[in-house]
Amino acid sequence: MNQLTGWMISNGGLKTQKYMESLGLYEKAARELGIQLEIIFNHEIVIGIQESVLFIHGGLITKLPDFVLFLDKDIRLAYQLERLGLRVFNSSKVIAVCDDKSQTFQELAYYGIPMPKTLIAPLVFQGMKEDSMVYIEGIEKELSYPIVMKESYGSFGEQVYLVQNREELMAKRSQILTKPHIYQEFIGSSKGRDVRVNIVGGQVVAAMLRTSSTDFRANISNGGQMQAFTPPQSFKDLSVKVCAIIGADFAGVDLLFGEKGEPIVCEVNSNAHIKNIQLCTGINVAAFILQYILKELRDDTSLACLP
Ligand SMILES: Nc1ncnc2c1ncn2[C@@H]1O[C@H](COP(=O)(O)OP(=O)(O)O)[C@@H](O)[C@H]1O
Ligand SMILES: [Mg+2]
């Protein structure tokens, strides 16, 4: 029987200790499941198109794997691998939708998913300035202060801001004017508090409550404290539903607390880091992810030769 082989693709610029420990959790789970999982950083692969044909080159590449565990957000690379016929978990489409916070909310619309009221900033080209108050007035008609501003692409709470009045809004808007961003209703009942629910293959596998007494953002890397949490059924159901709508194989869903304690979707992380949840709950989410991938590949009848 052939050993199943996978590439675990990560970003070459992201080698923090915690991140490398996360990768270690995948390696451990792979060893236990008998999967040969190779870490590849995105800059170690050269992709392109030549004479109308897609290609993939790189010193490390001798043979294509049975699957790709895509932990990077390099959606062009993920798409190239898909076009070359590889099974990529999560897909490039899912990563793109989750990476762009405005697109996540657009995708979730029409399914009755509770989410903060969200405005999507108009595109402003590089180097351009704003010479009228029209859009500022538009924001103020739709939302009341304080208002949450988020760059569409961001992580660890670092690109999420809370503005209290027009002056702060204008100052922050001018700083991020040409970056895609959103304006959002502030869910005051969830100040400094949120829930991370890890979903794999439509199942809740772990959850933690994150709280901060010093900041409205509950991210751990921003000073939040974590504790293992058994989410109410409504939190579980919402996280599962959101992943199903987006088509995520696995994800870390962030939920806020509404006024009556009901869950409200904050964001969906297709590339959630799994070290903190392991520290907090003892659960290695990687084991669930790899077991799920095994099952998906076995269910794929075109790969009937798999063990
Ligand atoms: N609309 C909101 N109302 C209240 N708190 C929010 C809101 N949006 C985000 N937060 C807080 O800020 C944190 C970071 O926001 P999030 O959208 O998850 O961005 P990131 O991708 O940087 O984690 C959340 O975990 C939550 O604590
Ligand atoms: Mg988050």
Coordinates of C-alpha atoms and ligand atoms in Angstrom, one line a residue:
M1 CA 0.0 0.0 0.0
N2 CA 1.4 3.4 -0.9
Q3 CA 1.8 6.0 1.8
L4 CA -0.5 9.0 1.3
T5 CA 1.6 12.1 0.5
G6 CA 0.7 15.7 1.2
W7 CA 2.2 19.1 0.9
M8 CA 1.7 21.6 3.7
I9 CA 2.1 25.0 2.1
S10 CA 2.9 27.9 4.3
N11 CA 4.0 31.5 3.8
G12 CA 7.8 31.9 3.6
G13 CA 7.6 35.3 5.5
L14 CA 5.7 33.9 8.5
K15 CA 8.1 31.9 10.6
T16 CA 7.2 33.1 14.1
Q17 CA 7.8 30.6 16.9
K18 CA 4.1 30.1 17.4
Y19 CA 3.4 29.6 13.8
M20 CA 6.2 27.0 13.5
E21 CA 4.7 25.3 16.5
S22 CA 1.4 25.2 14.7
L23 CA 3.1 23.5 11.8
G24 CA 4.6 21.0 14.2
L25 CA 1.1 20.1 15.4
Y26 CA 0.3 19.1 11.8
E27 CA 3.5 17.1 11.4
K28 CA 2.7 15.2 14.7
A29 CA -0.8 14.4 13.5
A30 CA 0.5 13.3 10.1
R31 CA 3.0 11.0 11.7
E32 CA 0.3 9.4 13.9
L33 CA -1.9 8.9 10.8
G34 CA 0.9 7.5 8.6
I35 CA 0.7 10.4 6.2
Q36 CA 3.9 11.7 4.6
L37 CA 3.4 15.5 5.0
E38 CA 6.1 17.8 3.6
I39 CA 6.3 21.4 4.7
I40 CA 6.8 23.7 1.6
F41 CA 7.0 27.5 1.8
N42 CA 5.4 29.3 -1.0
H43 CA 8.6 30.9 -2.2
E44 CA 10.1 27.5 -2.7
I45 CA 7.8 26.9 -5.6
V46 CA 8.0 28.6 -9.0
I47 CA 4.7 28.7 -10.9
G48 CA 3.8 30.2 -14.2
I49 CA 2.5 29.8 -17.7
Q50 CA 4.7 29.0 -20.6
E51 CA 3.6 28.4 -24.2
S52 CA 0.0 28.5 -22.9
V53 CA 0.6 25.7 -20.4
L54 CA 0.6 26.0 -16.5
F55 CA 3.8 24.8 -14.9
I56 CA 5.2 24.2 -11.4
H57 CA 8.9 24.1 -10.7
G58 CA 11.1 24.1 -7.6
G59 CA 14.1 22.3 -6.2
L60 CA 12.1 20.3 -3.7
I61 CA 9.5 19.1 -6.2
T62 CA 10.1 15.6 -7.5
K63 CA 6.6 14.2 -7.5
L64 CA 3.1 15.8 -7.1
P65 CA 1.4 14.9 -3.8
D66 CA -2.0 13.2 -3.2
F67 CA -3.3 16.4 -1.6
V68 CA -2.3 19.9 -0.6
L69 CA -3.0 21.3 2.9
F70 CA -2.9 25.0 2.1
L71 CA -2.1 27.0 5.2
D72 CA -1.0 30.1 3.2
K73 CA -3.2 32.9 1.8
D74 CA -1.3 32.8 -1.5
I75 CA -4.5 32.3 -3.6
R76 CA -2.7 32.5 -6.9
L77 CA -0.5 29.6 -5.9
A78 CA -3.5 27.6 -4.5
Y79 CA -5.4 28.2 -7.8
Q80 CA -2.4 27.1 -9.9
L81 CA -2.3 23.9 -7.9
E82 CA -6.0 23.3 -8.4
R83 CA -5.7 24.0 -12.1
L84 CA -2.9 21.4 -12.2
G85 CA -5.4 18.9 -10.8
L86 CA -4.4 18.7 -7.1
R87 CA -6.9 18.6 -4.3
V88 CA -6.3 21.7 -2.2
F89 CA -7.7 22.1 1.3
N90 CA -9.1 24.8 1.8
S91 CA -9.8 25.8 -1.9
S92 CA -8.4 29.0 -3.3
K93 CA -12.0 30.3 -3.5
V94 CA -12.7 29.7 0.2
I95 CA -9.4 31.3 1.2
A96 CA -10.1 34.3 -1.0
V97 CA -13.6 34.8 0.5
C98 CA -12.4 34.4 4.1
D99 CA -9.3 36.6 3.6
D100 CA -11.4 39.5 2.4
K101 CA -13.6 40.5 5.3
S102 CA -16.0 42.4 2.9
Q103 CA -16.4 39.4 0.7
T104 CA -17.1 37.1 3.6
F105 CA -20.1 39.2 4.6
Q106 CA -21.3 39.5 1.0
E107 CA -21.2 35.7 0.7
L108 CA -23.1 35.2 3.9
A109 CA -25.9 37.5 3.0
Y110 CA -29.3 36.1 2.1
Y111 CA -28.9 33.1 4.5
G112 CA -30.3 34.9 7.6
I113 CA -26.8 34.9 9.2
P114 CA -26.6 37.4 12.1
M115 CA -23.8 39.8 11.5
P116 CA -22.9 43.4 12.3
K117 CA -24.3 46.0 9.9
T118 CA -21.3 46.5 7.5
L119 CA -20.5 49.1 4.9
I120 CA -17.9 48.4 2.2
A121 CA -15.7 51.3 1.4
P122 CA -15.6 52.6 -2.2
L123 CA -12.4 51.9 -4.2
V124 CA -9.9 54.8 -4.1
F125 CA -6.8 54.5 -6.4
Q126 CA -3.3 54.7 -5.0
G127 CA -2.1 58.3 -4.5
M128 CA -5.6 59.8 -4.6
K129 CA -7.1 62.0 -1.9
E130 CA -10.7 62.6 -0.9
D131 CA -11.9 66.1 -1.7
S132 CA -15.5 65.8 -0.4
M133 CA -17.5 64.8 2.7
V134 CA -20.1 62.9 0.7
Y135 CA -18.9 59.4 1.7
I136 CA -18.3 60.4 5.3
E137 CA -21.8 61.7 5.5
G138 CA -23.0 58.5 3.9
I139 CA -21.3 56.4 6.7
E140 CA -22.8 58.6 9.4
K141 CA -26.3 58.2 8.0
E142 CA -25.9 54.4 8.2
L143 CA -24.0 53.9 11.4
S144 CA -23.7 55.6 14.8
Y145 CA -20.5 56.1 16.8
P146 CA -18.5 54.3 18.0
I147 CA -17.8 52.7 14.6
V148 CA -15.5 49.7 13.9
M149 CA -13.2 50.1 11.0
K150 CA -11.4 47.1 9.5
E151 CA -9.0 46.7 6.7
S152 CA -10.4 44.0 4.5
Y153 CA -7.2 42.0 4.8
G154 CA -5.9 41.8 8.3
S155 CA -5.1 39.4 11.2
F156 CA -4.5 39.3 15.0
G157 CA -6.8 42.4 15.4
E158 CA -4.0 44.5 14.1
Q159 CA -6.0 46.1 11.3
V160 CA -9.2 46.6 13.3
Y161 CA -9.9 50.0 14.8
L162 CA -12.7 51.7 16.9
V163 CA -13.4 55.3 16.2
Q164 CA -15.5 57.5 18.5
N165 CA -16.4 60.5 16.4
R166 CA -16.1 62.2 13.0
E167 CA -12.6 63.5 13.7
E168 CA -11.3 60.0 14.5
L169 CA -13.1 58.5 11.6
M170 CA -11.7 61.0 9.1
A171 CA -8.2 60.6 10.5
K172 CA -8.3 56.8 10.3
R173 CA -10.1 56.9 6.9
S174 CA -7.3 59.1 5.4
Q175 CA -4.7 56.6 6.7
I176 CA -6.3 53.5 5.0
L177 CA -8.1 55.3 2.2
T178 CA -6.6 53.4 -0.6
K179 CA -6.7 50.0 1.1
P180 CA -9.9 47.9 0.8
H181 CA -11.8 48.3 4.1
I182 CA -15.1 48.2 5.9
Y183 CA -17.1 50.2 8.4
Q184 CA -19.1 48.2 10.9
E185 CA -21.7 48.5 13.7
F186 CA -19.9 48.1 17.0
I187 CA -21.4 45.2 19.0
G188 CA -21.0 46.8 22.4
S189 CA -22.4 43.7 24.3
S190 CA -19.3 41.9 23.0
K191 CA -16.7 44.5 24.0
G192 CA -13.4 42.7 24.6
R193 CA -15.1 39.3 24.3
D194 CA -15.5 36.7 21.5
V195 CA -15.7 33.0 20.9
R196 CA -13.4 31.1 18.5
V197 CA -15.0 27.9 17.2
N198 CA -13.0 25.5 15.2
I199 CA -14.9 23.6 12.6
V200 CA -13.6 20.6 10.6
G201 CA -15.8 18.8 8.0
G202 CA -19.0 20.3 9.3
Q203 CA -18.3 19.4 13.0
V204 CA -17.3 21.5 16.0
V205 CA -14.0 20.2 17.2
A206 CA -12.8 22.8 19.7
A207 CA -13.8 26.2 21.0
M208 CA -12.4 28.9 23.3
L209 CA -13.6 32.1 24.9
R210 CA -11.3 35.1 24.5
T211 CA -11.6 38.1 26.8
S212 CA -9.7 41.3 27.1
S213 CA -10.0 43.8 29.9
T214 CA -7.8 46.3 28.1
D215 CA -9.1 46.4 24.6
F216 CA -12.3 46.0 22.6
R217 CA -10.5 43.4 20.5
A218 CA -10.3 39.9 22.1
N219 CA -7.4 38.6 20.0
I220 CA -4.8 36.7 22.1
S221 CA -1.9 38.3 20.3
N222 CA -3.5 41.6 21.3
G223 CA -3.6 40.9 25.0
G224 CA -6.7 38.8 25.2
Q225 CA -7.0 35.8 27.7
M226 CA -8.2 32.4 26.5
Q227 CA -10.2 29.7 28.2
A228 CA -11.7 26.5 27.0
F229 CA -15.4 27.0 26.3
T230 CA -18.4 24.7 25.6
P231 CA -20.4 26.8 23.2
P232 CA -24.2 26.9 23.4
Q233 CA -25.9 25.0 20.6
S234 CA -26.8 28.3 18.8
F235 CA -23.0 29.1 18.6
K236 CA -22.2 25.6 17.2
D237 CA -25.1 25.7 14.7
L238 CA -24.1 29.1 13.4
S239 CA -20.5 28.2 13.0
V240 CA -21.3 25.0 11.1
K241 CA -23.8 26.8 8.9
V242 CA -21.4 29.6 8.0
C243 CA -18.7 27.1 7.0
A244 CA -21.2 25.2 4.9
I245 CA -22.3 28.4 3.1
I246 CA -18.7 29.4 2.4
G247 CA -17.7 25.8 1.5
A248 CA -14.8 25.7 4.0
D249 CA -13.3 22.3 4.7
F250 CA -12.1 23.7 8.0
A251 CA -12.1 27.1 9.6
G252 CA -11.9 29.1 12.8
V253 CA -15.1 31.0 13.1
D254 CA -15.1 34.1 15.4
L255 CA -18.4 34.9 17.0
L256 CA -19.5 38.0 19.0
F257 CA -22.1 38.1 21.8
G258 CA -25.3 40.0 20.9
E259 CA -27.4 41.8 23.6
K260 CA -29.2 38.6 24.6
G261 CA -26.0 36.5 24.5
E262 CA -26.9 35.3 21.0
P263 CA -24.1 34.6 18.5
I264 CA -23.2 37.2 15.8
V265 CA -20.6 36.3 13.1
C266 CA -17.4 38.4 13.3
E267 CA -15.2 36.7 10.8
V268 CA -14.3 33.3 9.3
N269 CA -10.6 32.3 9.3
S270 CA -9.8 29.7 6.6
N271 CA -6.2 29.6 7.8
A272 CA -6.7 29.7 11.6
H273 CA -3.6 29.1 13.6
I274 CA -4.1 26.1 15.9
K275 CA -1.4 26.5 18.6
N276 CA -3.5 28.7 20.9
I277 CA -6.5 26.4 20.8
Q278 CA -4.2 23.5 21.5
L279 CA -2.7 25.3 24.5
C280 CA -6.1 26.2 25.8
T281 CA -8.1 23.0 25.2
G282 CA -5.4 20.3 24.7
I283 CA -7.1 19.5 21.3
N284 CA -4.9 19.1 18.3
V285 CA -7.2 20.5 15.5
A286 CA -4.6 19.2 13.0
A287 CA -5.6 15.6 13.7
F288 CA -9.2 16.3 12.8
I289 CA -8.2 18.2 9.7
L290 CA -5.9 15.4 8.4
Q291 CA -8.5 12.7 9.3
Y292 CA -11.1 14.7 7.4
I293 CA -8.7 15.0 4.4
L294 CA -8.1 11.2 4.5
K295 CA -11.8 10.6 4.4
E296 CA -12.4 13.0 1.6
L297 CA -9.7 11.4 -0.5
R298 CA -11.0 7.9 0.2
D299 CA -14.5 8.9 -0.7
D300 CA -13.2 10.2 -4.0
T301 CA -13.7 7.2 -6.2
S302 CA -11.2 8.4 -8.8
L303 CA -8.5 7.7 -6.2
A304 CA -9.6 4.1 -5.5
C305 CA -6.0 3.0 -5.0
L306 CA -5.6 4.9 -1.7
P307 CA -5.1 2.8 1.4
Ligands
LIG1 N1 -18.2 44.7 15.0 C1 -17.6 44.5 16.1 N2 -18.1 44.8 17.3 C2 -17.4 44.5 18.4 N3 -16.2 43.9 18.5 C3 -15.6 43.6 17.3 C4 -16.3 43.8 16.0 N4 -15.5 43.4 15.0 C5 -14.4 42.9 15.6 N5 -14.5 43.0 17.0 C6 -13.4 42.6 17.9 O1 -12.1 42.7 17.3 C7 -11.5 41.5 17.1 C8 -10.8 41.4 15.8 O2 -11.7 41.5 14.7 P1 -11.7 40.4 13.5 O3 -12.7 40.9 12.6 O4 -11.8 39.0 14.1 O5 -10.2 40.7 12.9 P2 -8.9 39.8 12.9 O6 -8.9 39.1 11.6 O7 -7.8 40.8 12.9 O8 -8.9 38.9 14.0 C9 -12.6 40.4 17.3 O9 -12.0 39.2 17.8 C10 -13.5 41.1 18.3 O10 -13.0 40.9 19.6
MG2 MG -10.4 37.4 14.3

